[in-house]
Coordinates of C-alpha atoms in Angstrom, one line a residue:
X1 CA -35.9 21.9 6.8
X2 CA -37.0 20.4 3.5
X3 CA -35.9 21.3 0.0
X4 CA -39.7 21.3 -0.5
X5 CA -40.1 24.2 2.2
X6 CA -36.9 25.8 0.9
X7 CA -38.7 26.0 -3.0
X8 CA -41.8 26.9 -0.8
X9 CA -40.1 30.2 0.4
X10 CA -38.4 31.0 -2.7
X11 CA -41.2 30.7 -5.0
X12 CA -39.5 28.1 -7.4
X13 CA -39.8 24.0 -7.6
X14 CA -37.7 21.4 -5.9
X15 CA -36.1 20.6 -9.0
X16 CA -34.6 24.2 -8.8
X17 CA -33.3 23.9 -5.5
X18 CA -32.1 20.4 -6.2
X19 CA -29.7 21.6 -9.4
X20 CA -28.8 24.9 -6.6
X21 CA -27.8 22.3 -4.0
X22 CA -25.7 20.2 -6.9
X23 CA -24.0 23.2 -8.4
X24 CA -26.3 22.3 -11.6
X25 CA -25.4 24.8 -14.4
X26 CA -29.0 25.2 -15.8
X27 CA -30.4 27.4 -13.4
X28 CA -30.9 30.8 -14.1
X29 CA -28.8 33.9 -12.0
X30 CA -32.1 34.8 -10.4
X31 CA -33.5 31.7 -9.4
X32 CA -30.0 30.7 -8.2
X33 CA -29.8 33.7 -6.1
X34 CA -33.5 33.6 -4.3
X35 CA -32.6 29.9 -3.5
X36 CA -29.2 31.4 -2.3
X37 CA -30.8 34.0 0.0
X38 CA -33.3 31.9 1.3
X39 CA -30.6 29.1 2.5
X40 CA -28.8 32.1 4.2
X41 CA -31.4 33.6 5.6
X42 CA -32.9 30.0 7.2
X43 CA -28.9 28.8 8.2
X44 CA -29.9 25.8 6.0
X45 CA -26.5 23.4 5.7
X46 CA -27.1 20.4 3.1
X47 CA -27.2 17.0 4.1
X48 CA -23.6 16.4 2.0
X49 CA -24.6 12.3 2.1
X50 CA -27.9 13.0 0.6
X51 CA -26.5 15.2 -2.4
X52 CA -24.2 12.6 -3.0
X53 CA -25.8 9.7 -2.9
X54 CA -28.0 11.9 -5.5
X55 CA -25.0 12.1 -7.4
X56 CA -23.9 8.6 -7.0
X57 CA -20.8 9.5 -5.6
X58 CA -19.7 9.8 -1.9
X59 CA -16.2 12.2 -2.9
X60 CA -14.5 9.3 -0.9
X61 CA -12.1 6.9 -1.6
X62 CA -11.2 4.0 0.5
X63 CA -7.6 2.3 0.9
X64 CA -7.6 -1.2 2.2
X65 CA -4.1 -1.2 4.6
X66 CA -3.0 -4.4 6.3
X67 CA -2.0 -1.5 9.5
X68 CA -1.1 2.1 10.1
X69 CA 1.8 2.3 12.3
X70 CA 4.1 0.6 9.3
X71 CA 6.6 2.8 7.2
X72 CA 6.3 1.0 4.2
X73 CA 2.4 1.5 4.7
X74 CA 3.3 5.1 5.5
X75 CA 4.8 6.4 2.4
X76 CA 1.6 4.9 0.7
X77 CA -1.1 6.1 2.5
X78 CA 0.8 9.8 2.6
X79 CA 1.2 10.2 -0.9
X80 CA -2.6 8.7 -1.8
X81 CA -3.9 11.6 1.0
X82 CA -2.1 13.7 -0.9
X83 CA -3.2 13.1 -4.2
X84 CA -6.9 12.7 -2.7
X85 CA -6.8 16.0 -1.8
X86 CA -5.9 17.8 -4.9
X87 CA -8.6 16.0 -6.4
X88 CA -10.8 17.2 -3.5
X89 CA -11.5 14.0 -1.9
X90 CA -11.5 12.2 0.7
X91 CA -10.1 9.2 1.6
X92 CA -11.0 6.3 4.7
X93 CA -8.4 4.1 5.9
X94 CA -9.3 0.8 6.6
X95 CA -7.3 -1.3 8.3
X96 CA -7.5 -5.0 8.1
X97 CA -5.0 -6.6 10.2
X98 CA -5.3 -9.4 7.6
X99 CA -8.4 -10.2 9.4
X100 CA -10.1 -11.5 6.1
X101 CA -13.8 -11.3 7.7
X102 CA -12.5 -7.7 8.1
X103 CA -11.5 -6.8 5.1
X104 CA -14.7 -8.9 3.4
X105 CA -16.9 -6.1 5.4
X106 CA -14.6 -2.9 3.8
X107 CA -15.4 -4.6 0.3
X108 CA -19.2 -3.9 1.5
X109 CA -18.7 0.0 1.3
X110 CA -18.2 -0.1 -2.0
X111 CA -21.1 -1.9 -3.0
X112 CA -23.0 0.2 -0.8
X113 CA -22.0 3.1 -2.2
X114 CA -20.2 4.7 0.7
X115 CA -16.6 5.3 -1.1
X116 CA -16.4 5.8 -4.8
X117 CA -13.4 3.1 -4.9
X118 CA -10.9 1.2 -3.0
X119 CA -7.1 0.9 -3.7
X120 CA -5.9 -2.3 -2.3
X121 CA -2.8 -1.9 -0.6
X122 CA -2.4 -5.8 0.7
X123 CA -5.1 -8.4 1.0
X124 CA -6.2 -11.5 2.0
X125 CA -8.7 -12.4 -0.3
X126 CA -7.9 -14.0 -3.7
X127 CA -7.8 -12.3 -6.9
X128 CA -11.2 -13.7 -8.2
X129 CA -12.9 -12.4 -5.2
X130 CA -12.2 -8.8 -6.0
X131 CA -12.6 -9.3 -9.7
X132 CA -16.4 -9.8 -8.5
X133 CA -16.8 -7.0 -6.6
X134 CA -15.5 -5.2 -9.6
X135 CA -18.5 -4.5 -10.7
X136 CA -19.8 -2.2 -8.0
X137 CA -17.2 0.3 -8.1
X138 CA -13.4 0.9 -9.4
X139 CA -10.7 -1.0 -7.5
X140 CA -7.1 -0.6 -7.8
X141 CA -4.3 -2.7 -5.9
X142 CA -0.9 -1.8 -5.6
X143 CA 0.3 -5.2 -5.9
X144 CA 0.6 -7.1 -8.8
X145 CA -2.4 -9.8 -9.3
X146 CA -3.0 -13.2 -10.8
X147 CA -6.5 -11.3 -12.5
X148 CA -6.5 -9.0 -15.9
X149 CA -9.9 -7.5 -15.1
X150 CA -8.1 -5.8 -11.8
X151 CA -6.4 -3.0 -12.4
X152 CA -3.1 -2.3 -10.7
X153 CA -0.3 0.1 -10.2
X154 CA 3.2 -1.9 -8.4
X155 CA 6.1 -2.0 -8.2
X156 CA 8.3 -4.2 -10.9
X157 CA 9.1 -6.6 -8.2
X158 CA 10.3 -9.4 -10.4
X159 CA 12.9 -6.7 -11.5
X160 CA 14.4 -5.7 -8.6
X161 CA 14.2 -9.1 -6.9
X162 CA 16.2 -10.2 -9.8
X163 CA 19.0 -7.2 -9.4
X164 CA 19.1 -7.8 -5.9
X165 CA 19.5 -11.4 -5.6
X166 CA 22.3 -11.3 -8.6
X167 CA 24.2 -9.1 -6.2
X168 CA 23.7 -11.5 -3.2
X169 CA 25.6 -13.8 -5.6
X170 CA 28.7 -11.6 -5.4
X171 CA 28.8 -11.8 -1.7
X172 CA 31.3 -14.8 -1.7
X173 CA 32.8 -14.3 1.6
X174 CA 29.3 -14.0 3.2
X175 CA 27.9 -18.0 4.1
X176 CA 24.4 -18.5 5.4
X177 CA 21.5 -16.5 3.8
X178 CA 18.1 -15.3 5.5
X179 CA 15.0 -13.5 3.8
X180 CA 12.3 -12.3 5.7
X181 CA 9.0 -11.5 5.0
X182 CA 5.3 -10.9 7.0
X183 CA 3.3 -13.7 5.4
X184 CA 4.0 -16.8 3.6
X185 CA 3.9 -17.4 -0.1
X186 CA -0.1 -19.2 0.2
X187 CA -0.9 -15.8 1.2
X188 CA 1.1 -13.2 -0.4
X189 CA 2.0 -12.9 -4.0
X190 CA 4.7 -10.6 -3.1
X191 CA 6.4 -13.4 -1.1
X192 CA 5.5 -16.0 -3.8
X193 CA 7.5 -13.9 -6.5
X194 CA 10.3 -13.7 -4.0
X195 CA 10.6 -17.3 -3.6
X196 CA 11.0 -18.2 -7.4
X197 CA 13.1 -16.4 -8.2
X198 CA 15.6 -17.1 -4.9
X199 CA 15.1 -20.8 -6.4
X200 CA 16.4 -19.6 -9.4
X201 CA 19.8 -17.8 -8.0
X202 CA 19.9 -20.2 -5.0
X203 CA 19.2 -23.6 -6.5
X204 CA 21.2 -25.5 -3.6
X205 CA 19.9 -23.9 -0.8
X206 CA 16.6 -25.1 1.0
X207 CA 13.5 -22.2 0.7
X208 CA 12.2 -23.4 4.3
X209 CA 15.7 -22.9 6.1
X210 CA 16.3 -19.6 4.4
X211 CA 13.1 -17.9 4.2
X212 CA 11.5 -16.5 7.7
X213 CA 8.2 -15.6 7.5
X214 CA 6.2 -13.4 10.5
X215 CA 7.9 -10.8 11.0
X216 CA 7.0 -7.0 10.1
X217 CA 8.8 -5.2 13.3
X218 CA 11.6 -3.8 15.0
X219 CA 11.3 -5.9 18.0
X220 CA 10.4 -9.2 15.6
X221 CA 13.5 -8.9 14.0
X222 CA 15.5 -7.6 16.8
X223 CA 14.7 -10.8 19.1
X224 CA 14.6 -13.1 15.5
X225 CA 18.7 -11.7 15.1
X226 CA 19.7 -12.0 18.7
X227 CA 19.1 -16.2 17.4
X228 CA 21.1 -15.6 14.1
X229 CA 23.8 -14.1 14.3
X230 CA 24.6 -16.8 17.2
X231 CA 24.3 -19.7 15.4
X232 CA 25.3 -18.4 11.8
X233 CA 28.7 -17.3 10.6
X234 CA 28.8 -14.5 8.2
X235 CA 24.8 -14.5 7.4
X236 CA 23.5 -12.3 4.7
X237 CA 19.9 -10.7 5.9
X238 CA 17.7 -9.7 2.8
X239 CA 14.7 -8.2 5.4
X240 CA 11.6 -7.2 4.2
X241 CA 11.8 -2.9 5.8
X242 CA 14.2 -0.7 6.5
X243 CA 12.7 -0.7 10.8
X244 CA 12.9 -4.5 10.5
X245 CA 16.3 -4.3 9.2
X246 CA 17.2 -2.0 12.3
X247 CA 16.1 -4.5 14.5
X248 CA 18.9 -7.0 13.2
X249 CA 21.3 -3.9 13.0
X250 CA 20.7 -3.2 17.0
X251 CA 20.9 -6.9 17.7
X252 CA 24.5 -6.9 16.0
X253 CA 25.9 -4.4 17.3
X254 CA 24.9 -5.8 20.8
X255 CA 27.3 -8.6 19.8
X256 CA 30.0 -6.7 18.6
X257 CA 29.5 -7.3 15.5
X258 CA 29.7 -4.6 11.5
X259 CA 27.4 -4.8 8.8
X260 CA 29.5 -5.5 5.8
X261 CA 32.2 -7.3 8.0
X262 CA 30.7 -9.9 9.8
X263 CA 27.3 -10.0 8.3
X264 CA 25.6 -7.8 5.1
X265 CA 22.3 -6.3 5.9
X266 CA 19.5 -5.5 2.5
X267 CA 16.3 -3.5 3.7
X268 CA 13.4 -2.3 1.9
X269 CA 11.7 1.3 1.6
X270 CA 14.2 3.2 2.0
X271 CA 13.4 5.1 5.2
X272 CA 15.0 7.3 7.3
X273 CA 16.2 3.8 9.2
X274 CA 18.4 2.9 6.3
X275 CA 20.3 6.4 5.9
X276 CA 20.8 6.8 9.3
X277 CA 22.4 3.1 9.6
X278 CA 24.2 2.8 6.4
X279 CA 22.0 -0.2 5.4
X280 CA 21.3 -1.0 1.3
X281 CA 17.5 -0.8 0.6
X282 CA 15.1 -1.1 -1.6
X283 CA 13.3 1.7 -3.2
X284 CA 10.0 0.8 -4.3
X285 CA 8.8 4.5 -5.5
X286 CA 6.0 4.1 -2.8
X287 CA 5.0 7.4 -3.2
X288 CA 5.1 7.3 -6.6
X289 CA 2.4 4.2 -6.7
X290 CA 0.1 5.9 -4.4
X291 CA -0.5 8.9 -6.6
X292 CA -0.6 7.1 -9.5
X293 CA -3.2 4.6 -8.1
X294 CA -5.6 8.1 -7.1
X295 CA -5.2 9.1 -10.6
X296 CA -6.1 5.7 -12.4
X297 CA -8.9 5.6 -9.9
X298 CA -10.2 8.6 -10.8
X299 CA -10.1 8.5 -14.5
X300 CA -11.3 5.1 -14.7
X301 CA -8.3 3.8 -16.3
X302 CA -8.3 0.3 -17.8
X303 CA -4.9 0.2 -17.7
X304 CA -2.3 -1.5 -15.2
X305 CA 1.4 0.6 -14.2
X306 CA 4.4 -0.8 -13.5
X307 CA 6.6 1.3 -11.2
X308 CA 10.5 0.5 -11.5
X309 CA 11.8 0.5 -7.9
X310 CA 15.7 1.0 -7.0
X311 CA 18.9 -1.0 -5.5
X312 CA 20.5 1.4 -3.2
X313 CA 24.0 0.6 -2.1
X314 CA 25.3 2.7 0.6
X315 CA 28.5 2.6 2.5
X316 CA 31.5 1.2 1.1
X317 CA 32.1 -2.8 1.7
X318 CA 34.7 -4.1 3.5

């Protein structure tokens, strides 16, 4: 049924019934009320997309996510549902794959009007691209970008890159050093950052013989260690997630071989892989960037955050 047929049986104008439907304040106790009954009475349920799009707001908010089934991604996406839903929103997950014809339709949704905003989690399109699309909606990334006019909440990377790759440094009677991360440094910023500043602490050693890029799993690393740890004595592994740091744990220990005695193991995210193992990670206050990115998106904040992240040591070395 019609709003029209709705002001019909109520004995009051559309525009009434429009402001009930939109929880307008200038509508007056009776009016509201025979509108009211008359919805009751009829079982009339509001088309939700038609009062927003009214409103020109959808109550959703998109998050562009390279996959689900990651933990790193995890601790994101739970604290950024979290947040949504105190604010009383929703939120659509859309994963890419970094399939960037993918992730170009996503960007659509905004424009369209179907989400309110998109936080960027991890993309494959450059920084000028989403500086244009800026324009239909707010978007906020999580990773630090090479744009002003995108707004971002991250984690201070260069910070903890430079903490962690200081204490590498110390490792003296360690030999052979391996860094691993899911996409190379023409495609990820993240992995860009990472290599400049191993350049700086590392001048001697070659980026390409160090640096292993492609792999994001358990069984990626797992298979990538099994090739390591036999034909390198003593390797350091700075790996890019706490599961893909258990994959080179399980493939040691197939050897025979301790972290911290025969090789030294440095994860990231500090997940439950990490504790359990006794691996040193990298906190990067995940949950921390995914509340704050609802919150900037929200308010319409101009303003970009910078999240420290943490070294954590565990176990004692040998």
């Amino acid at each position: 049924m019609s709003i029209r047929k709705i002001a019909q049986l109520a004995g009051v104008s559309t525009t009434t019934v429009s402001r009930v439907l939109n929880n307008h304040p200038y509508v007056t106790d009776d009016k509201r009320e025979k509108v009211l009954s008359v919805m009751a009475e009829i079982d009339y349920v509001p088309n939700k997309n038609a009062i927003n799009l009214s409103n020109g707001q959808s109550g959703v908010i998109g998050v562009v996510v390279p996959y689900t089934r990651n933990s790193c991604y995890d601790q994101l996406i739970e604290s950024i549902l979290e947040e949504a839903t105190k604010n009383h929103k929703k939120v659509m997950l859309l994963p890419t794959y970094f399939d960037k014809k993918l992730e170009k339709e996503y960007y659509t949704l905004l424009r369209d009007k179907t989400v309110d905003g998109i936080i960027v989690s991890s993309k494959t399109h450059d920084d000028q691209f989403l500086k244009e699309l800026n324009q239909f909606g707010s978007i906020i990334t999580t990773e630090k970008t090479k744009v002003e006019d995108i707004i971002s909440v991250y984690p201070d990377r260069v910070k903890i890159y430079h903490i962690i790759f200081k204490y590498i440094t110390t490792l003296i009677s360690f030999d052979s050093l391996f860094i691993t991360v899911t996409r190379p440094k023409e495609q990820s910023f993240s992995t860009e950052i990472k290599m400049n500043l191993f350049q700086e602490y590392f001048p001697f050693k070659k980026v390409e013989k160090s640096f292993i890029s492609g792999i994001s799993t358990y069984n990626d690393a797992y298979l990538l260690g099994k090739q390591l740890f036999k034909s390198n004595k003593s390797p350091i592994i700075y790996s890019n997630g706490d599961e893909v740091a258990a994959g080179f744990y399980q493939a040691a220990t197939e050897l025979g071989l301790k972290n911290r005695k025969d090789y030294y193991l440095i994860g990231e995210d500090n997940q439950l892989f990490s504790q359990m193992l006794s691996i040193d990670t990298v906190d990067f206050q995940l949950k921390t960037v995914g509340k704050t990115a609802v919150k900037k998106l929200l308010s319409s904040s101009n303003e970009n955050s910078i999240i420290d992240a943490e070294f954590i040591k565990r176990g004692i070395n040998y």
